[in-house]
Amino acid sequence: MITLISSDKRKFHVLEEVANQSLTIRDVIEDRRGRRRADRIILVTNINSKIPEKVIVYWLRHFLMPEEIAHASMSHKKAEKLKKWEAKFFDTDIDTLNDLILAADSLDIPSLFDGACEKVSDILKNRSAEEVGEISKIENEFTHEEEEEEIPSENAWVWRNEFA
Amino acid sequence: MQQLPCKMEKSNVDWSGFPSDLLFLISQRLSQLSDFIRFRSVCKNWRLSAPRSFAPPQLPWLIKFLPSKVTYVFSLSSCKDLIIEVPQMVKKMKLIGAGKTYILACDCENNSVSLMNPLTDEEHPLPPLPEYICTIKPVRISCKDDITLLCYSKGSEGVFFVG
């Protein structure tokens, strides 16, 4: 059993086999193998405090269905079920997706990272730059040349073809 | 525009400061060229994170030869017609062939033939056709390095251009 400590000082006890889905944690455990018990405590303070819980839920679901098995011999029905579960898991607000991507990146959890990125790109699909800017609260800060020439001409092409 | 299956709440986090290597990976999941262009128009950081040369690979576009002022291509990726701008001069010409990234257009009145890339506006006027050729039919356009080889045929005769 290992213990993860979040940025708001909460403790999460997780089976090593489950936490091993994070390649970062796996490496840390490997490095500390054979040392004192205190070394089985891992700080995950660099990620948003709401996220460890979500990550653990994700781990548990995937631990029950390891990916190697998922691809090789999982029945069609089970695969569909996992897909549905993932769709629901990632159907969350854009801020949580942001945190999940950053967490999956720092903890090195490839499938979580892929799933969250996929969802963000789904949100971006078929949305205008202005809409995306509004959702993500981004100011564009383009140079005069980009603002006046490049972007309008690229987008004119998109607009023309959106309704072609 | 189709409706999207996602929640629309506005964000409270700073997406403009999102790490650019991660933004790049997100941009690589956009399979439509139009989505990629819009991604690049959101803000400076996003634009720099998704270089133009990493635009999503597209299936080949099929050029539609229609007697119209605009040029249509059919996109196999999105299953719809797209309009592409062709240089003003070419609008008066007849499109007779396409190969690699080039289209071949001919002005039947004064026998001039041009080879052009409609996406970059790059244009190579070719030597005028010999007078005895009244209709031309492209057989093949192939580009290897800098050499472009066009083969025209009229009936059983063949005419070759090297440009």
PDB file of N, CA and C in Angstrom, chain A residues 91 93-95 98 101-102 105 113-114 117-129 132 134-143 146 150-151 154-155 157-162 164, chain B residues 1-16 18-19 21-22 25-26 29-31 33-35 37-44 46-47 52 61 80-85:
ATOM      1  N   ASP A  91     -16.900  13.433 -19.411  1.00  0.00           N
ATOM      2  CA  ASP A  91     -17.925  14.424 -19.657  1.00  0.00           C
ATOM      3  C   ASP A  91     -17.993  15.370 -18.468  1.00  0.00           C
ATOM      4  N   ASP A  93     -16.467  19.474 -16.823  1.00  0.00           N
ATOM      5  CA  ASP A  93     -16.218  20.838 -17.294  1.00  0.00           C
ATOM      6  C   ASP A  93     -14.773  21.001 -17.758  1.00  0.00           C
ATOM      7  N   ILE A  94     -14.564  22.068 -18.496  1.00  0.00           N
ATOM      8  CA  ILE A  94     -13.281  22.254 -19.165  1.00  0.00           C
ATOM      9  C   ILE A  94     -12.129  22.480 -18.176  1.00  0.00           C
ATOM     10  N   ASP A  95     -12.439  23.033 -16.997  1.00  0.00           N
ATOM     11  CA  ASP A  95     -11.387  23.241 -15.995  1.00  0.00           C
ATOM     12  C   ASP A  95     -10.864  21.919 -15.454  1.00  0.00           C
ATOM     13  N   ASN A  98      -8.659  20.404 -17.956  1.00  0.00           N
ATOM     14  CA  ASN A  98      -7.363  21.070 -17.900  1.00  0.00           C
ATOM     15  C   ASN A  98      -6.496  20.433 -16.800  1.00  0.00           C
ATOM     16  N   ILE A 101      -5.436  16.813 -17.599  1.00  0.00           N
ATOM     17  CA  ILE A 101      -4.335  16.721 -18.569  1.00  0.00           C
ATOM     18  C   ILE A 101      -3.001  17.005 -17.879  1.00  0.00           C
ATOM     19  N   LEU A 102      -2.993  18.081 -17.064  1.00  0.00           N
ATOM     20  CA  LEU A 102      -1.745  18.431 -16.377  1.00  0.00           C
ATOM     21  C   LEU A 102      -1.324  17.311 -15.417  1.00  0.00           C
ATOM     22  N   ASP A 105      -0.142  14.301 -17.278  1.00  0.00           N
ATOM     23  CA  ASP A 105       1.190  14.567 -17.829  1.00  0.00           C
ATOM     24  C   ASP A 105       2.252  14.407 -16.751  1.00  0.00           C
ATOM     25  N   PHE A 113      -4.235  10.655 -20.136  1.00  0.00           N
ATOM     26  CA  PHE A 113      -3.810  11.822 -20.910  1.00  0.00           C
ATOM     27  C   PHE A 113      -4.499  11.842 -22.274  1.00  0.00           C
ATOM     28  N   ASP A 114      -4.466  10.686 -22.940  1.00  0.00           N
ATOM     29  CA  ASP A 114      -5.091  10.597 -24.262  1.00  0.00           C
ATOM     30  C   ASP A 114      -6.584  10.890 -24.194  1.00  0.00           C
ATOM     31  N   CYS A 117      -7.236  14.649 -23.536  1.00  0.00           N
ATOM     32  CA  CYS A 117      -6.896  15.454 -24.720  1.00  0.00           C
ATOM     33  C   CYS A 117      -7.952  15.273 -25.807  1.00  0.00           C
ATOM     34  N   GLU A 118      -8.381  14.038 -25.962  1.00  0.00           N
ATOM     35  CA  GLU A 118      -9.409  13.730 -26.960  1.00  0.00           C
ATOM     36  C   GLU A 118     -10.673  14.548 -26.680  1.00  0.00           C
ATOM     37  N   LYS A 119     -11.023  14.592 -25.401  1.00  0.00           N
ATOM     38  CA  LYS A 119     -12.245  15.304 -25.009  1.00  0.00           C
ATOM     39  C   LYS A 119     -12.100  16.805 -25.278  1.00  0.00           C
ATOM     40  N   VAL A 120     -10.927  17.359 -24.936  1.00  0.00           N
ATOM     41  CA  VAL A 120     -10.719  18.787 -25.192  1.00  0.00           C
ATOM     42  C   VAL A 120     -10.790  19.066 -26.690  1.00  0.00           C
ATOM     43  N   SER A 121     -10.186  18.191 -27.492  1.00  0.00           N
ATOM     44  CA  SER A 121     -10.234  18.440 -28.932  1.00  0.00           C
ATOM     45  C   SER A 121     -11.662  18.295 -29.451  1.00  0.00           C
ATOM     46  N   ASP A 122     -12.470  17.430 -28.819  1.00  0.00           N
ATOM     47  CA  ASP A 122     -13.883  17.336 -29.204  1.00  0.00           C
ATOM     48  C   ASP A 122     -14.608  18.642 -28.930  1.00  0.00           C
ATOM     49  N   ILE A 123     -14.245  19.283 -27.816  1.00  0.00           N
ATOM     50  CA  ILE A 123     -14.875  20.558 -27.473  1.00  0.00           C
ATOM     51  C   ILE A 123     -14.507  21.622 -28.515  1.00  0.00           C
ATOM     52  N   LEU A 124     -13.259  21.552 -28.993  1.00  0.00           N
ATOM     53  CA  LEU A 124     -12.802  22.562 -29.943  1.00  0.00           C
ATOM     54  C   LEU A 124     -13.399  22.360 -31.334  1.00  0.00           C
ATOM     55  N   LYS A 125     -13.744  21.120 -31.659  1.00  0.00           N
ATOM     56  CA  LYS A 125     -14.223  20.821 -33.006  1.00  0.00           C
ATOM     57  C   LYS A 125     -15.476  21.609 -33.333  1.00  0.00           C
ATOM     58  N   ASN A 126     -15.498  22.157 -34.544  1.00  0.00           N
ATOM     59  CA  ASN A 126     -16.651  22.918 -35.034  1.00  0.00           C
ATOM     60  C   ASN A 126     -16.968  24.173 -34.236  1.00  0.00           C
ATOM     61  N   ARG A 127     -16.021  24.657 -33.452  1.00  0.00           N
ATOM     62  CA  ARG A 127     -16.250  25.922 -32.747  1.00  0.00           C
ATOM     63  C   ARG A 127     -15.372  26.990 -33.365  1.00  0.00           C
ATOM     64  N   SER A 128     -15.902  28.203 -33.459  1.00  0.00           N
ATOM     65  CA  SER A 128     -15.083  29.287 -33.994  1.00  0.00           C
ATOM     66  C   SER A 128     -14.052  29.690 -32.956  1.00  0.00           C
ATOM     67  N   ALA A 129     -12.996  30.364 -33.435  1.00  0.00           N
ATOM     68  CA  ALA A 129     -11.930  30.795 -32.531  1.00  0.00           C
ATOM     69  C   ALA A 129     -12.491  31.704 -31.434  1.00  0.00           C
ATOM     70  N   VAL A 132     -14.213  29.580 -28.809  1.00  0.00           N
ATOM     71  CA  VAL A 132     -13.206  28.893 -27.991  1.00  0.00           C
ATOM     72  C   VAL A 132     -12.553  29.889 -27.039  1.00  0.00           C
ATOM     73  N   GLU A 134     -13.867  32.478 -25.819  1.00  0.00           N
ATOM     74  CA  GLU A 134     -14.825  32.823 -24.780  1.00  0.00           C
ATOM     75  C   GLU A 134     -14.903  31.726 -23.714  1.00  0.00           C
ATOM     76  N   ILE A 135     -14.965  30.477 -24.174  1.00  0.00           N
ATOM     77  CA  ILE A 135     -15.049  29.365 -23.225  1.00  0.00           C
ATOM     78  C   ILE A 135     -13.785  29.301 -22.369  1.00  0.00           C
ATOM     79  N   SER A 136     -12.646  29.445 -23.042  1.00  0.00           N
ATOM     80  CA  SER A 136     -11.393  29.251 -22.319  1.00  0.00           C
ATOM     81  C   SER A 136     -10.847  30.560 -21.752  1.00  0.00           C
ATOM     82  N   LYS A 137     -11.620  31.658 -21.937  1.00  0.00           N
ATOM     83  CA  LYS A 137     -11.228  32.977 -21.428  1.00  0.00           C
ATOM     84  C   LYS A 137      -9.821  33.379 -21.856  1.00  0.00           C
ATOM     85  N   ILE A 138      -9.582  33.288 -23.139  1.00  0.00           N
ATOM     86  CA  ILE A 138      -8.267  33.637 -23.643  1.00  0.00           C
ATOM     87  C   ILE A 138      -8.349  34.955 -24.412  1.00  0.00           C
ATOM     88  N   GLU A 139      -7.388  35.847 -24.144  1.00  0.00           N
ATOM     89  CA  GLU A 139      -7.253  37.057 -24.953  1.00  0.00           C
ATOM     90  C   GLU A 139      -6.282  36.715 -26.063  1.00  0.00           C
ATOM     91  N   ASN A 140      -6.561  37.177 -27.284  1.00  0.00           N
ATOM     92  CA  ASN A 140      -5.727  36.644 -28.364  1.00  0.00           C
ATOM     93  C   ASN A 140      -4.303  37.199 -28.498  1.00  0.00           C
ATOM     94  N   GLU A 141      -4.096  38.502 -28.221  1.00  0.00           N
ATOM     95  CA  GLU A 141      -2.743  39.092 -28.263  1.00  0.00           C
ATOM     96  C   GLU A 141      -1.960  38.824 -29.532  1.00  0.00           C
ATOM     97  N   PHE A 142      -2.622  38.902 -30.684  1.00  0.00           N
ATOM     98  CA  PHE A 142      -1.900  38.665 -31.928  1.00  0.00           C
ATOM     99  C   PHE A 142      -1.146  39.913 -32.366  1.00  0.00           C
ATOM    100  N   THR A 143      -0.137  39.720 -33.194  1.00  0.00           N
ATOM    101  CA  THR A 143       0.551  40.874 -33.757  1.00  0.00           C
ATOM    102  C   THR A 143      -0.363  41.485 -34.814  1.00  0.00           C
ATOM    103  N   GLU A 146      -0.622  39.417 -38.025  1.00  0.00           N
ATOM    104  CA  GLU A 146      -1.435  38.208 -37.894  1.00  0.00           C
ATOM    105  C   GLU A 146      -2.919  38.564 -37.862  1.00  0.00           C
ATOM    106  N   GLU A 150      -3.043  37.336 -41.959  1.00  0.00           N
ATOM    107  CA  GLU A 150      -3.011  35.869 -41.945  1.00  0.00           C
ATOM    108  C   GLU A 150      -4.309  35.228 -41.473  1.00  0.00           C
ATOM    109  N   ILE A 151      -4.735  35.618 -40.262  1.00  0.00           N
ATOM    110  CA  ILE A 151      -5.867  34.932 -39.646  1.00  0.00           C
ATOM    111  C   ILE A 151      -7.173  35.145 -40.416  1.00  0.00           C
ATOM    112  N   GLU A 154      -7.092  32.936 -43.544  1.00  0.00           N
ATOM    113  CA  GLU A 154      -7.239  31.504 -43.247  1.00  0.00           C
ATOM    114  C   GLU A 154      -8.675  31.191 -42.849  1.00  0.00           C
ATOM    115  N   ASN A 155      -9.234  32.068 -42.020  1.00  0.00           N
ATOM    116  CA  ASN A 155     -10.583  31.806 -41.533  1.00  0.00           C
ATOM    117  C   ASN A 155     -11.655  32.027 -42.587  1.00  0.00           C
ATOM    118  N   TRP A 157     -11.417  31.132 -45.549  1.00  0.00           N
ATOM    119  CA  TRP A 157     -11.479  29.834 -46.239  1.00  0.00           C
ATOM    120  C   TRP A 157     -12.340  28.850 -45.447  1.00  0.00           C
ATOM    121  N   VAL A 158     -12.134  28.851 -44.129  1.00  0.00           N
ATOM    122  CA  VAL A 158     -12.905  27.939 -43.285  1.00  0.00           C
ATOM    123  C   VAL A 158     -14.390  28.275 -43.366  1.00  0.00           C
ATOM    124  N   TRP A 159     -14.706  29.583 -43.259  1.00  0.00           N
ATOM    125  CA  TRP A 159     -16.114  29.997 -43.276  1.00  0.00           C
ATOM    126  C   TRP A 159     -16.789  29.651 -44.578  1.00  0.00           C
ATOM    127  N   ARG A 160     -16.071  29.911 -45.665  1.00  0.00           N
ATOM    128  CA  ARG A 160     -16.650  29.656 -46.977  1.00  0.00           C
ATOM    129  C   ARG A 160     -17.003  28.173 -47.094  1.00  0.00           C
ATOM    130  N   ASN A 161     -16.092  27.354 -46.550  1.00  0.00           N
ATOM    131  CA  ASN A 161     -16.283  25.921 -46.732  1.00  0.00           C
ATOM    132  C   ASN A 161     -17.207  25.285 -45.704  1.00  0.00           C
ATOM    133  N   GLU A 162     -17.393  25.997 -44.600  1.00  0.00           N
ATOM    134  CA  GLU A 162     -18.300  25.480 -43.592  1.00  0.00           C
ATOM    135  C   GLU A 162     -19.715  25.416 -44.150  1.00  0.00           C
ATOM    136  N   ALA A 164     -20.405  25.471 -47.540  1.00  0.00           N
ATOM    137  CA  ALA A 164     -20.404  25.105 -48.963  1.00  0.00           C
ATOM    138  C   ALA A 164     -21.327  23.921 -49.216  1.00  0.00           C
TER     139      ALA A 164
ATOM    140  N   MET B   1     -24.071  24.150 -38.425  1.00  0.00           N
ATOM    141  CA  MET B   1     -23.037  23.500 -37.606  1.00  0.00           C
ATOM    142  C   MET B   1     -23.666  22.469 -36.670  1.00  0.00           C
ATOM    143  N   GLN B   2     -23.012  21.363 -36.521  1.00  0.00           N
ATOM    144  CA  GLN B   2     -23.613  20.353 -35.668  1.00  0.00           C
ATOM    145  C   GLN B   2     -23.453  20.681 -34.197  1.00  0.00           C
ATOM    146  N   GLN B   3     -24.381  20.198 -33.389  1.00  0.00           N
ATOM    147  CA  GLN B   3     -24.304  20.471 -31.964  1.00  0.00           C
ATOM    148  C   GLN B   3     -23.275  19.552 -31.315  1.00  0.00           C
ATOM    149  N   LEU B   4     -22.642  20.075 -30.289  1.00  0.00           N
ATOM    150  CA  LEU B   4     -21.542  19.299 -29.724  1.00  0.00           C
ATOM    151  C   LEU B   4     -21.888  18.668 -28.393  1.00  0.00           C
ATOM    152  N   PRO B   5     -21.402  17.468 -28.203  1.00  0.00           N
ATOM    153  CA  PRO B   5     -21.728  16.777 -26.964  1.00  0.00           C
ATOM    154  C   PRO B   5     -20.797  17.168 -25.830  1.00  0.00           C
ATOM    155  N   CYS B   6     -20.902  18.396 -25.342  1.00  0.00           N
ATOM    156  CA  CYS B   6     -20.055  18.731 -24.213  1.00  0.00           C
ATOM    157  C   CYS B   6     -20.664  19.848 -23.404  1.00  0.00           C
ATOM    158  N   LYS B   7     -20.135  20.004 -22.218  1.00  0.00           N
ATOM    159  CA  LYS B   7     -20.673  21.053 -21.365  1.00  0.00           C
ATOM    160  C   LYS B   7     -20.028  22.384 -21.723  1.00  0.00           C
ATOM    161  N   MET B   8     -20.837  23.431 -21.643  1.00  0.00           N
ATOM    162  CA  MET B   8     -20.375  24.716 -22.163  1.00  0.00           C
ATOM    163  C   MET B   8     -19.948  25.709 -21.086  1.00  0.00           C
ATOM    164  N   GLU B   9     -19.757  25.252 -19.856  1.00  0.00           N
ATOM    165  CA  GLU B   9     -19.400  26.216 -18.821  1.00  0.00           C
ATOM    166  C   GLU B   9     -18.097  26.919 -19.177  1.00  0.00           C
ATOM    167  N   LYS B  10     -18.057  28.178 -18.778  1.00  0.00           N
ATOM    168  CA  LYS B  10     -16.822  28.906 -19.077  1.00  0.00           C
ATOM    169  C   LYS B  10     -15.742  28.530 -18.072  1.00  0.00           C
ATOM    170  N   SER B  11     -14.527  28.675 -18.553  1.00  0.00           N
ATOM    171  CA  SER B  11     -13.398  28.233 -17.754  1.00  0.00           C
ATOM    172  C   SER B  11     -12.961  29.267 -16.724  1.00  0.00           C
ATOM    173  N   ASN B  12     -12.428  28.784 -15.629  1.00  0.00           N
ATOM    174  CA  ASN B  12     -11.836  29.705 -14.651  1.00  0.00           C
ATOM    175  C   ASN B  12     -10.328  29.569 -14.610  1.00  0.00           C
ATOM    176  N   VAL B  13      -9.803  28.641 -15.370  1.00  0.00           N
ATOM    177  CA  VAL B  13      -8.348  28.465 -15.355  1.00  0.00           C
ATOM    178  C   VAL B  13      -7.722  29.143 -16.570  1.00  0.00           C
ATOM    179  N   ASP B  14      -6.430  29.309 -16.495  1.00  0.00           N
ATOM    180  CA  ASP B  14      -5.729  30.050 -17.526  1.00  0.00           C
ATOM    181  C   ASP B  14      -5.284  29.127 -18.662  1.00  0.00           C
ATOM    182  N   TRP B  15      -6.118  29.049 -19.696  1.00  0.00           N
ATOM    183  CA  TRP B  15      -5.777  28.182 -20.833  1.00  0.00           C
ATOM    184  C   TRP B  15      -4.706  28.797 -21.708  1.00  0.00           C
ATOM    185  N   SER B  16      -4.552  30.141 -21.618  1.00  0.00           N
ATOM    186  CA  SER B  16      -3.542  30.743 -22.499  1.00  0.00           C
ATOM    187  C   SER B  16      -2.146  30.402 -21.992  1.00  0.00           C
ATOM    188  N   PHE B  18      -1.399  27.456 -20.786  1.00  0.00           N
ATOM    189  CA  PHE B  18      -1.294  25.996 -20.822  1.00  0.00           C
ATOM    190  C   PHE B  18       0.005  25.609 -21.526  1.00  0.00           C
ATOM    191  N   PRO B  19       0.722  24.593 -20.992  1.00  0.00           N
ATOM    192  CA  PRO B  19       2.016  24.229 -21.595  1.00  0.00           C
ATOM    193  C   PRO B  19       1.890  23.953 -23.093  1.00  0.00           C
ATOM    194  N   ASP B  21       3.687  22.223 -25.158  1.00  0.00           N
ATOM    195  CA  ASP B  21       3.856  20.854 -25.676  1.00  0.00           C
ATOM    196  C   ASP B  21       2.553  20.069 -25.549  1.00  0.00           C
ATOM    197  N   LEU B  22       1.782  20.392 -24.493  1.00  0.00           N
ATOM    198  CA  LEU B  22       0.504  19.701 -24.323  1.00  0.00           C
ATOM    199  C   LEU B  22      -0.534  20.241 -25.312  1.00  0.00           C
ATOM    200  N   LEU B  25      -0.080  18.527 -28.518  1.00  0.00           N
ATOM    201  CA  LEU B  25      -0.664  17.186 -28.551  1.00  0.00           C
ATOM    202  C   LEU B  25      -2.190  17.241 -28.729  1.00  0.00           C
ATOM    203  N   ILE B  26      -2.810  18.267 -28.139  1.00  0.00           N
ATOM    204  CA  ILE B  26      -4.263  18.412 -28.334  1.00  0.00           C
ATOM    205  C   ILE B  26      -4.550  18.770 -29.794  1.00  0.00           C
ATOM    206  N   ARG B  29      -4.876  16.106 -32.299  1.00  0.00           N
ATOM    207  CA  ARG B  29      -6.067  15.248 -32.283  1.00  0.00           C
ATOM    208  C   ARG B  29      -7.211  15.837 -33.098  1.00  0.00           C
ATOM    209  N   LEU B  30      -6.977  17.007 -33.689  1.00  0.00           N
ATOM    210  CA  LEU B  30      -8.016  17.595 -34.540  1.00  0.00           C
ATOM    211  C   LEU B  30      -7.816  17.051 -35.949  1.00  0.00           C
ATOM    212  N   SER B  31      -8.783  16.304 -36.410  1.00  0.00           N
ATOM    213  CA  SER B  31      -8.558  15.647 -37.701  1.00  0.00           C
ATOM    214  C   SER B  31      -8.993  16.507 -38.878  1.00  0.00           C
ATOM    215  N   LEU B  33      -9.045  19.884 -41.084  1.00  0.00           N
ATOM    216  CA  LEU B  33      -8.202  21.040 -41.349  1.00  0.00           C
ATOM    217  C   LEU B  33      -8.842  22.320 -40.800  1.00  0.00           C
ATOM    218  N   SER B  34     -10.178  22.436 -40.956  1.00  0.00           N
ATOM    219  CA  SER B  34     -10.848  23.664 -40.502  1.00  0.00           C
ATOM    220  C   SER B  34     -10.737  23.821 -38.984  1.00  0.00           C
ATOM    221  N   ASP B  35     -10.812  22.714 -38.248  1.00  0.00           N
ATOM    222  CA  ASP B  35     -10.668  22.798 -36.795  1.00  0.00           C
ATOM    223  C   ASP B  35      -9.248  23.230 -36.427  1.00  0.00           C
ATOM    224  N   ILE B  37      -7.230  25.092 -38.241  1.00  0.00           N
ATOM    225  CA  ILE B  37      -7.073  26.518 -38.545  1.00  0.00           C
ATOM    226  C   ILE B  37      -7.699  27.366 -37.434  1.00  0.00           C
ATOM    227  N   ARG B  38      -8.871  26.937 -36.980  1.00  0.00           N
ATOM    228  CA  ARG B  38      -9.523  27.704 -35.908  1.00  0.00           C
ATOM    229  C   ARG B  38      -8.742  27.615 -34.603  1.00  0.00           C
ATOM    230  N   PHE B  39      -8.163  26.456 -34.345  1.00  0.00           N
ATOM    231  CA  PHE B  39      -7.329  26.279 -33.153  1.00  0.00           C
ATOM    232  C   PHE B  39      -6.209  27.313 -33.177  1.00  0.00           C
ATOM    233  N   ARG B  40      -5.607  27.461 -34.361  1.00  0.00           N
ATOM    234  CA  ARG B  40      -4.493  28.410 -34.506  1.00  0.00           C
ATOM    235  C   ARG B  40      -4.935  29.865 -34.414  1.00  0.00           C
ATOM    236  N   SER B  41      -6.245  30.115 -34.475  1.00  0.00           N
ATOM    237  CA  SER B  41      -6.707  31.511 -34.433  1.00  0.00           C
ATOM    238  C   SER B  41      -7.141  31.945 -33.043  1.00  0.00           C
ATOM    239  N   VAL B  42      -7.024  31.067 -32.062  1.00  0.00           N
ATOM    240  CA  VAL B  42      -7.534  31.406 -30.734  1.00  0.00           C
ATOM    241  C   VAL B  42      -6.641  32.425 -30.029  1.00  0.00           C
ATOM    242  N   CYS B  43      -5.377  32.118 -29.907  1.00  0.00           N
ATOM    243  CA  CYS B  43      -4.465  33.101 -29.311  1.00  0.00           C
ATOM    244  C   CYS B  43      -3.047  32.797 -29.746  1.00  0.00           C
ATOM    245  N   LYS B  44      -2.157  33.699 -29.367  1.00  0.00           N
ATOM    246  CA  LYS B  44      -0.790  33.612 -29.846  1.00  0.00           C
ATOM    247  C   LYS B  44      -0.116  32.310 -29.404  1.00  0.00           C
ATOM    248  N   TRP B  46      -1.453  29.500 -28.581  1.00  0.00           N
ATOM    249  CA  TRP B  46      -2.021  28.333 -29.276  1.00  0.00           C
ATOM    250  C   TRP B  46      -1.504  28.272 -30.710  1.00  0.00           C
ATOM    251  N   ARG B  47      -1.374  29.454 -31.314  1.00  0.00           N
ATOM    252  CA  ARG B  47      -0.910  29.490 -32.698  1.00  0.00           C
ATOM    253  C   ARG B  47       0.522  28.958 -32.801  1.00  0.00           C
ATOM    254  N   ARG B  52       2.050  25.394 -38.531  1.00  0.00           N
ATOM    255  CA  ARG B  52       1.313  25.115 -39.763  1.00  0.00           C
ATOM    256  C   ARG B  52       1.732  23.783 -40.401  1.00  0.00           C
ATOM    257  N   TRP B  61      -7.654  15.354 -51.952  1.00  0.00           N
ATOM    258  CA  TRP B  61      -8.870  16.009 -52.416  1.00  0.00           C
ATOM    259  C   TRP B  61      -9.084  15.643 -53.882  1.00  0.00           C
ATOM    260  N   LYS B  80     -17.357  16.253 -48.051  1.00  0.00           N
ATOM    261  CA  LYS B  80     -18.114  17.359 -48.642  1.00  0.00           C
ATOM    262  C   LYS B  80     -17.248  18.162 -49.602  1.00  0.00           C
ATOM    263  N   ASP B  81     -17.935  19.001 -50.371  1.00  0.00           N
ATOM    264  CA  ASP B  81     -17.224  19.842 -51.330  1.00  0.00           C
ATOM    265  C   ASP B  81     -16.571  21.016 -50.625  1.00  0.00           C
ATOM    266  N   LEU B  82     -15.381  21.346 -51.047  1.00  0.00           N
ATOM    267  CA  LEU B  82     -14.718  22.538 -50.531  1.00  0.00           C
ATOM    268  C   LEU B  82     -14.464  23.461 -51.712  1.00  0.00           C
ATOM    269  N   ILE B  83     -14.448  24.759 -51.421  1.00  0.00           N
ATOM    270  CA  ILE B  83     -14.151  25.695 -52.503  1.00  0.00           C
ATOM    271  C   ILE B  83     -12.705  26.134 -52.361  1.00  0.00           C
ATOM    272  N   ILE B  84     -11.973  26.134 -53.450  1.00  0.00           N
ATOM    273  CA  ILE B  84     -10.632  26.708 -53.365  1.00  0.00           C
ATOM    274  C   ILE B  84     -10.521  27.854 -54.363  1.00  0.00           C
ATOM    275  N   GLU B  85      -9.774  28.872 -53.959  1.00  0.00           N
ATOM    276  CA  GLU B  85      -9.557  30.015 -54.823  1.00  0.00           C
ATOM    277  C   GLU B  85      -8.533  29.647 -55.863  1.00  0.00           C
TER     278      GLU B  85
END
